[in-house]
Amino acid sequence: MHFYEESCPHAEEIVKEIIWNRVACNSTLPAKFLRMHFHDCFVRGCDASVLIDSTANNLAEKAAIPNLSLAGFDIIDEVKTELEKTCPGVVSCADIVALAARDSVSYQFQRPIWDVLTGRRDGIISRKSEALANIPSPFFNFTTLKQSFANKSLSVHDLVVLSGGHTIGVGLCNFFSNRLYNFTGNNDEDPSLNSTYAAFLKTQCKSLSNNVTTVPMDPGSPLSFDNNYFKILKQNEGLFQSDAALLTDSEATYNVNELLNSQKFFTEFAQSIMRMGAIQVLTGTSGEIRKNCSVVNP
């Protein structure tokens, strides 16, 4: 806590002010920053490697399919520019991403809803192939999901709690339309999907190949960070196969049931996302403090 207290005392304030101003004008941003933080941490740890641009001789994480729909990079750059003016070369891009996730989601409550430890340093490697290999897929079953989180020292409990992040944001049709039209390869629907909900989704996603249309992951309150995700999950209205998968395991289902309590969800989310924000962090003399978040220092 308070890593920048002496080196850049207003750092966290500057981040919060810019993020809150942006979220006030665009309520879709919290979901985008939360996802950016998640996609960053699952590849090489929370080192801002997701922000690095591809070059002539390297395809970076940004080029991987799960990251093509990431957004908000311009706002991270805006924050970085402001911090470089105030205290050059001090605040890492990795910390900015972690703070932006917390501050954007917290805007709704007008107070921070989890603590962010700071002091991460920035990575200098970003590879498209590593993003594909490490970011959990919406098509994963429970066994694969559990392993994917275990690889990052996160438990089944963390997996279920962090899946609650799907209470905000949208999903592209092509990441779940197989559940509507061709679940086992026989032009069939996923039997674990609520049939009324499936009928609605078919009105939005009219074909298997639609990769343009988006649907809210939590149709009841898509812009509100709450525990509604777990309520719809219990009604078999989880959008992705990876959501529905949580009900196929007894330990995970137990956790889902606990998180139907709103207070429990907020308490647990704060702890699990702090654990996620500590995956393989670079500290001390490892990595660097990037001057420009999208480029490794020369």
Coordinates of C-alpha atoms in Angstrom, one line a residue:
M1 CA 0.0 0.0 0.0
H2 CA 1.1 3.6 -0.7
F3 CA 4.1 2.6 -2.7
Y4 CA 4.3 6.0 -4.3
E5 CA 3.8 8.0 -1.1
E6 CA 7.2 9.7 -1.3
S7 CA 8.2 9.2 -5.0
C8 CA 4.9 10.5 -6.4
P9 CA 2.4 11.4 -3.6
H10 CA -0.5 12.3 -5.9
A11 CA -0.1 9.3 -8.3
E12 CA -3.3 7.4 -7.2
E13 CA -5.3 10.6 -7.0
I14 CA -4.3 11.5 -10.6
V15 CA -5.3 8.1 -11.9
K16 CA -8.6 8.2 -10.1
E17 CA -9.5 11.7 -11.3
I18 CA -8.9 10.9 -15.0
I19 CA -10.6 7.5 -14.8
W20 CA -13.7 8.8 -12.9
N21 CA -14.0 11.7 -15.4
R22 CA -13.9 9.2 -18.3
V23 CA -16.3 6.7 -16.7
A24 CA -18.8 9.6 -16.0
C25 CA -19.1 10.1 -19.8
N26 CA -18.8 6.4 -20.7
S27 CA -20.4 3.8 -18.5
T28 CA -19.1 0.8 -20.5
L29 CA -15.5 1.6 -19.4
P30 CA -15.4 -0.3 -16.1
A31 CA -16.0 -3.7 -17.9
K32 CA -13.2 -2.8 -20.3
F33 CA -10.6 -1.9 -17.7
L34 CA -11.5 -4.9 -15.5
R35 CA -11.0 -7.2 -18.5
M36 CA -7.8 -5.5 -19.5
H37 CA -6.4 -6.1 -15.9
F38 CA -7.4 -9.8 -16.1
H39 CA -5.9 -10.3 -19.6
D40 CA -2.8 -8.6 -18.5
C41 CA -2.3 -10.6 -15.3
F42 CA -2.9 -14.0 -16.9
V43 CA 0.0 -13.5 -19.4
R44 CA 3.4 -13.1 -17.8
G45 CA 1.8 -11.7 -14.6
C46 CA 0.5 -8.2 -14.0
D47 CA 3.3 -6.4 -16.0
A48 CA 1.4 -4.3 -18.5
S49 CA 2.6 -6.6 -21.3
V50 CA -0.9 -6.4 -22.8
L51 CA -0.3 -2.7 -23.6
I52 CA 2.7 -3.2 -25.8
D53 CA 2.2 -2.7 -29.5
S54 CA 3.3 -5.2 -32.1
T55 CA 6.4 -4.4 -34.1
A56 CA 7.7 -5.5 -37.5
N57 CA 9.4 -8.5 -35.9
N58 CA 7.1 -9.3 -33.1
L59 CA 3.3 -9.9 -32.8
A60 CA 2.4 -8.7 -29.3
E61 CA -0.4 -9.9 -27.0
K62 CA -2.7 -7.2 -28.4
A63 CA -2.7 -9.2 -31.7
A64 CA -4.2 -12.4 -30.1
I65 CA -7.9 -13.1 -30.7
P66 CA -9.0 -12.7 -27.0
N67 CA -7.4 -9.2 -27.0
L68 CA -8.7 -7.9 -30.3
S69 CA -11.8 -6.5 -28.5
L70 CA -9.9 -4.9 -25.6
A71 CA -10.4 -1.1 -25.4
G72 CA -9.4 1.8 -23.2
F73 CA -5.7 1.9 -24.2
D74 CA -6.0 5.6 -25.1
I75 CA -7.2 6.4 -21.5
I76 CA -4.3 4.5 -20.0
D77 CA -2.0 6.6 -22.2
E78 CA -3.8 9.7 -21.0
V79 CA -3.1 8.8 -17.4
K80 CA 0.5 7.9 -18.2
T81 CA 1.1 11.2 -19.9
E82 CA -0.2 13.1 -16.9
L83 CA 1.9 11.0 -14.5
E84 CA 5.0 11.6 -16.6
K85 CA 4.4 15.3 -16.3
T86 CA 4.1 15.1 -12.5
C87 CA 6.8 12.6 -11.7
P88 CA 8.6 11.2 -14.8
G89 CA 9.8 7.6 -14.8
V90 CA 8.2 6.7 -11.5
V91 CA 4.7 5.1 -11.9
S92 CA 4.5 1.9 -13.8
C93 CA 2.0 1.1 -16.6
A94 CA 1.3 -2.1 -14.7
D95 CA 0.1 -0.2 -11.7
I96 CA -1.9 2.2 -13.8
V97 CA -3.8 -0.8 -15.3
A98 CA -4.5 -2.3 -11.8
L99 CA -5.6 1.1 -10.5
A100 CA -7.8 1.9 -13.5
A101 CA -9.6 -1.4 -13.1
R102 CA -10.4 -0.7 -9.4
D103 CA -11.2 3.0 -9.9
S104 CA -13.5 2.5 -12.9
V105 CA -15.5 -0.2 -11.2
S106 CA -15.6 1.9 -8.0
Y107 CA -17.0 5.0 -9.7
Q108 CA -20.5 3.6 -9.3
F109 CA -20.0 3.5 -5.5
Q110 CA -18.0 6.8 -5.3
R111 CA -15.5 5.0 -3.0
P112 CA -12.8 2.3 -3.6
I113 CA -14.3 -1.2 -3.3
W114 CA -11.0 -3.0 -3.1
D115 CA -7.4 -2.2 -2.2
V116 CA -4.7 -2.1 -4.8
L117 CA -1.2 -2.8 -3.8
T118 CA 1.3 -0.9 -5.9
G119 CA 5.0 -1.3 -6.8
R120 CA 4.6 -3.5 -9.9
R121 CA 7.2 -2.9 -12.6
D122 CA 6.6 -3.2 -16.4
G123 CA 7.6 -6.2 -18.5
I124 CA 9.6 -6.0 -21.6
I125 CA 8.2 -9.0 -23.5
S126 CA 4.8 -9.4 -25.1
R127 CA 3.9 -12.3 -27.4
K128 CA 0.7 -13.1 -29.2
S129 CA 1.2 -16.9 -28.7
E130 CA 1.5 -16.5 -24.9
A131 CA -1.9 -14.6 -24.7
L132 CA -3.6 -17.4 -26.7
A133 CA -2.0 -20.1 -24.4
N134 CA -2.8 -18.4 -21.1
I135 CA -6.1 -16.5 -21.3
P136 CA -9.0 -18.7 -20.3
S137 CA -11.4 -19.3 -23.2
P138 CA -15.2 -18.8 -23.1
F139 CA -15.4 -22.3 -24.5
F140 CA -13.6 -23.9 -21.6
N141 CA -15.2 -26.7 -19.5
F142 CA -14.8 -26.7 -15.8
T143 CA -11.7 -29.0 -15.7
T144 CA -9.8 -26.7 -18.2
L145 CA -10.9 -23.5 -16.3
K146 CA -9.8 -24.9 -13.0
Q147 CA -6.4 -25.8 -14.4
S148 CA -6.1 -22.4 -16.1
F149 CA -6.6 -20.6 -12.7
A150 CA -4.5 -23.1 -10.8
N151 CA -1.6 -22.3 -13.2
K152 CA -1.7 -18.8 -11.8
S153 CA -2.0 -20.0 -8.2
L154 CA -5.7 -19.2 -8.1
S155 CA -8.3 -21.5 -6.5
V156 CA -11.7 -22.7 -7.6
H157 CA -13.1 -20.1 -5.1
D158 CA -11.1 -17.4 -6.9
L159 CA -12.3 -18.7 -10.3
V160 CA -16.0 -18.5 -9.2
V161 CA -15.6 -15.1 -7.5
L162 CA -13.7 -13.5 -10.4
S163 CA -16.3 -14.9 -12.9
G164 CA -18.6 -12.5 -11.1
G165 CA -16.8 -9.8 -13.1
H166 CA -19.2 -10.9 -15.9
T167 CA -21.9 -8.9 -14.1
I168 CA -20.7 -6.0 -16.3
G169 CA -19.8 -5.9 -20.0
V170 CA -20.8 -7.6 -23.2
G171 CA -20.0 -10.8 -25.1
L172 CA -19.6 -11.1 -28.9
C173 CA -22.1 -13.5 -30.5
N174 CA -19.4 -15.8 -32.0
F175 CA -18.1 -16.6 -28.5
F176 CA -21.3 -18.3 -27.5
S177 CA -23.5 -18.9 -30.6
N178 CA -22.3 -22.5 -30.8
R179 CA -24.5 -23.0 -27.7
L180 CA -27.5 -21.8 -29.8
Y181 CA -27.0 -23.5 -33.1
N182 CA -24.4 -26.2 -33.1
F183 CA -23.5 -27.3 -29.6
T184 CA -22.3 -30.9 -30.3
G185 CA -22.0 -30.5 -34.1
N186 CA -25.5 -31.7 -34.8
N187 CA -27.2 -28.3 -35.3
D188 CA -28.4 -28.5 -31.7
E189 CA -28.8 -26.2 -28.7
D190 CA -26.9 -26.5 -25.4
P191 CA -29.3 -28.3 -23.1
S192 CA -27.9 -26.5 -20.1
L193 CA -28.9 -23.1 -21.4
N194 CA -32.3 -21.7 -20.3
S195 CA -34.5 -22.2 -23.4
T196 CA -36.3 -18.9 -23.0
Y197 CA -33.0 -17.1 -22.8
A198 CA -31.7 -19.1 -25.8
A199 CA -34.7 -18.0 -27.8
F200 CA -34.0 -14.4 -26.9
L201 CA -30.3 -14.8 -27.8
K202 CA -31.2 -16.2 -31.2
T203 CA -33.1 -12.9 -32.0
Q204 CA -29.8 -11.1 -31.4
C205 CA -27.3 -13.5 -32.9
K206 CA -28.9 -14.8 -36.1
S207 CA -26.0 -16.9 -37.2
L208 CA -23.0 -18.9 -36.0
S209 CA -20.6 -16.7 -37.7
N210 CA -21.8 -13.3 -36.4
N211 CA -18.7 -11.7 -34.9
V212 CA -20.1 -8.1 -34.8
T213 CA -23.1 -8.1 -32.5
T214 CA -22.7 -8.0 -28.7
V215 CA -25.1 -9.0 -26.0
P216 CA -24.9 -8.0 -22.3
M217 CA -23.4 -10.8 -20.1
D218 CA -25.9 -9.7 -17.3
P219 CA -29.0 -8.6 -19.1
G220 CA -30.7 -7.4 -15.9
S221 CA -28.2 -4.8 -14.9
P222 CA -25.3 -4.8 -17.5
L223 CA -23.7 -1.6 -16.3
S224 CA -24.1 -2.2 -12.6
F225 CA -21.4 -4.0 -10.6
D226 CA -23.4 -6.3 -8.4
N227 CA -23.9 -10.0 -7.7
N228 CA -26.7 -10.4 -10.2
Y229 CA -24.4 -12.7 -12.3
F230 CA -24.8 -15.5 -9.8
K231 CA -28.5 -15.1 -9.7
I232 CA -28.8 -15.5 -13.5
L233 CA -26.3 -18.3 -13.4
K234 CA -28.7 -20.2 -11.2
Q235 CA -31.4 -19.7 -13.8
N236 CA -29.1 -21.2 -16.4
E237 CA -28.6 -17.9 -18.1
G238 CA -24.8 -17.7 -18.0
L239 CA -23.9 -16.5 -21.4
F240 CA -20.7 -18.5 -22.1
Q241 CA -20.0 -22.2 -21.8
S242 CA -17.3 -21.1 -19.2
D243 CA -20.1 -19.5 -17.1
A244 CA -22.4 -22.6 -17.3
A245 CA -19.4 -24.8 -16.4
L246 CA -19.4 -23.4 -12.9
L247 CA -22.5 -25.3 -12.2
T248 CA -21.0 -28.6 -13.3
D249 CA -18.8 -28.9 -10.2
S250 CA -20.0 -29.3 -6.6
E251 CA -17.3 -27.1 -5.1
A252 CA -17.9 -24.3 -7.6
T253 CA -21.7 -24.6 -7.2
Y254 CA -21.3 -24.3 -3.4
N255 CA -19.3 -21.0 -4.0
V256 CA -21.9 -19.7 -6.5
N257 CA -24.6 -20.3 -3.9
E258 CA -22.6 -18.4 -1.2
L259 CA -22.2 -15.4 -3.6
L260 CA -25.9 -15.0 -3.9
N261 CA -25.4 -12.9 -0.8
S262 CA -24.4 -9.5 -2.1
Q263 CA -22.2 -8.5 0.9
K264 CA -20.4 -11.8 0.6
F265 CA -19.7 -11.2 -3.1
F266 CA -18.2 -7.7 -2.5
T267 CA -16.0 -9.0 0.3
E268 CA -14.8 -12.0 -1.6
F269 CA -14.3 -10.1 -4.9
A270 CA -12.0 -7.6 -3.1
Q271 CA -9.8 -10.5 -1.9
S272 CA -9.7 -12.5 -5.1
I273 CA -8.9 -9.6 -7.4
M274 CA -6.1 -8.6 -5.0
R275 CA -4.7 -12.2 -5.4
M276 CA -5.1 -11.9 -9.2
G277 CA -3.3 -8.5 -9.1
A278 CA -0.3 -10.1 -7.5
I279 CA 0.3 -12.8 -10.1
Q280 CA 4.0 -13.0 -11.0
V281 CA 4.6 -9.3 -10.4
L282 CA 7.9 -7.8 -11.2
T283 CA 9.4 -5.7 -8.4
G284 CA 12.8 -4.3 -7.3
T285 CA 15.1 -4.3 -10.2
S286 CA 13.1 -6.6 -12.5
G287 CA 11.5 -5.2 -15.6
E288 CA 11.4 -1.4 -16.0
I289 CA 9.2 1.7 -15.7
R290 CA 8.0 2.3 -19.3
K291 CA 8.0 5.9 -20.4
N292 CA 5.3 5.1 -23.0
C293 CA 3.0 2.2 -22.1
S294 CA 2.8 0.8 -25.6
V295 CA 6.5 0.7 -26.2
V296 CA 9.4 -0.9 -24.3
N297 CA 12.0 1.6 -23.3
P298 CA 14.8 2.0 -25.9

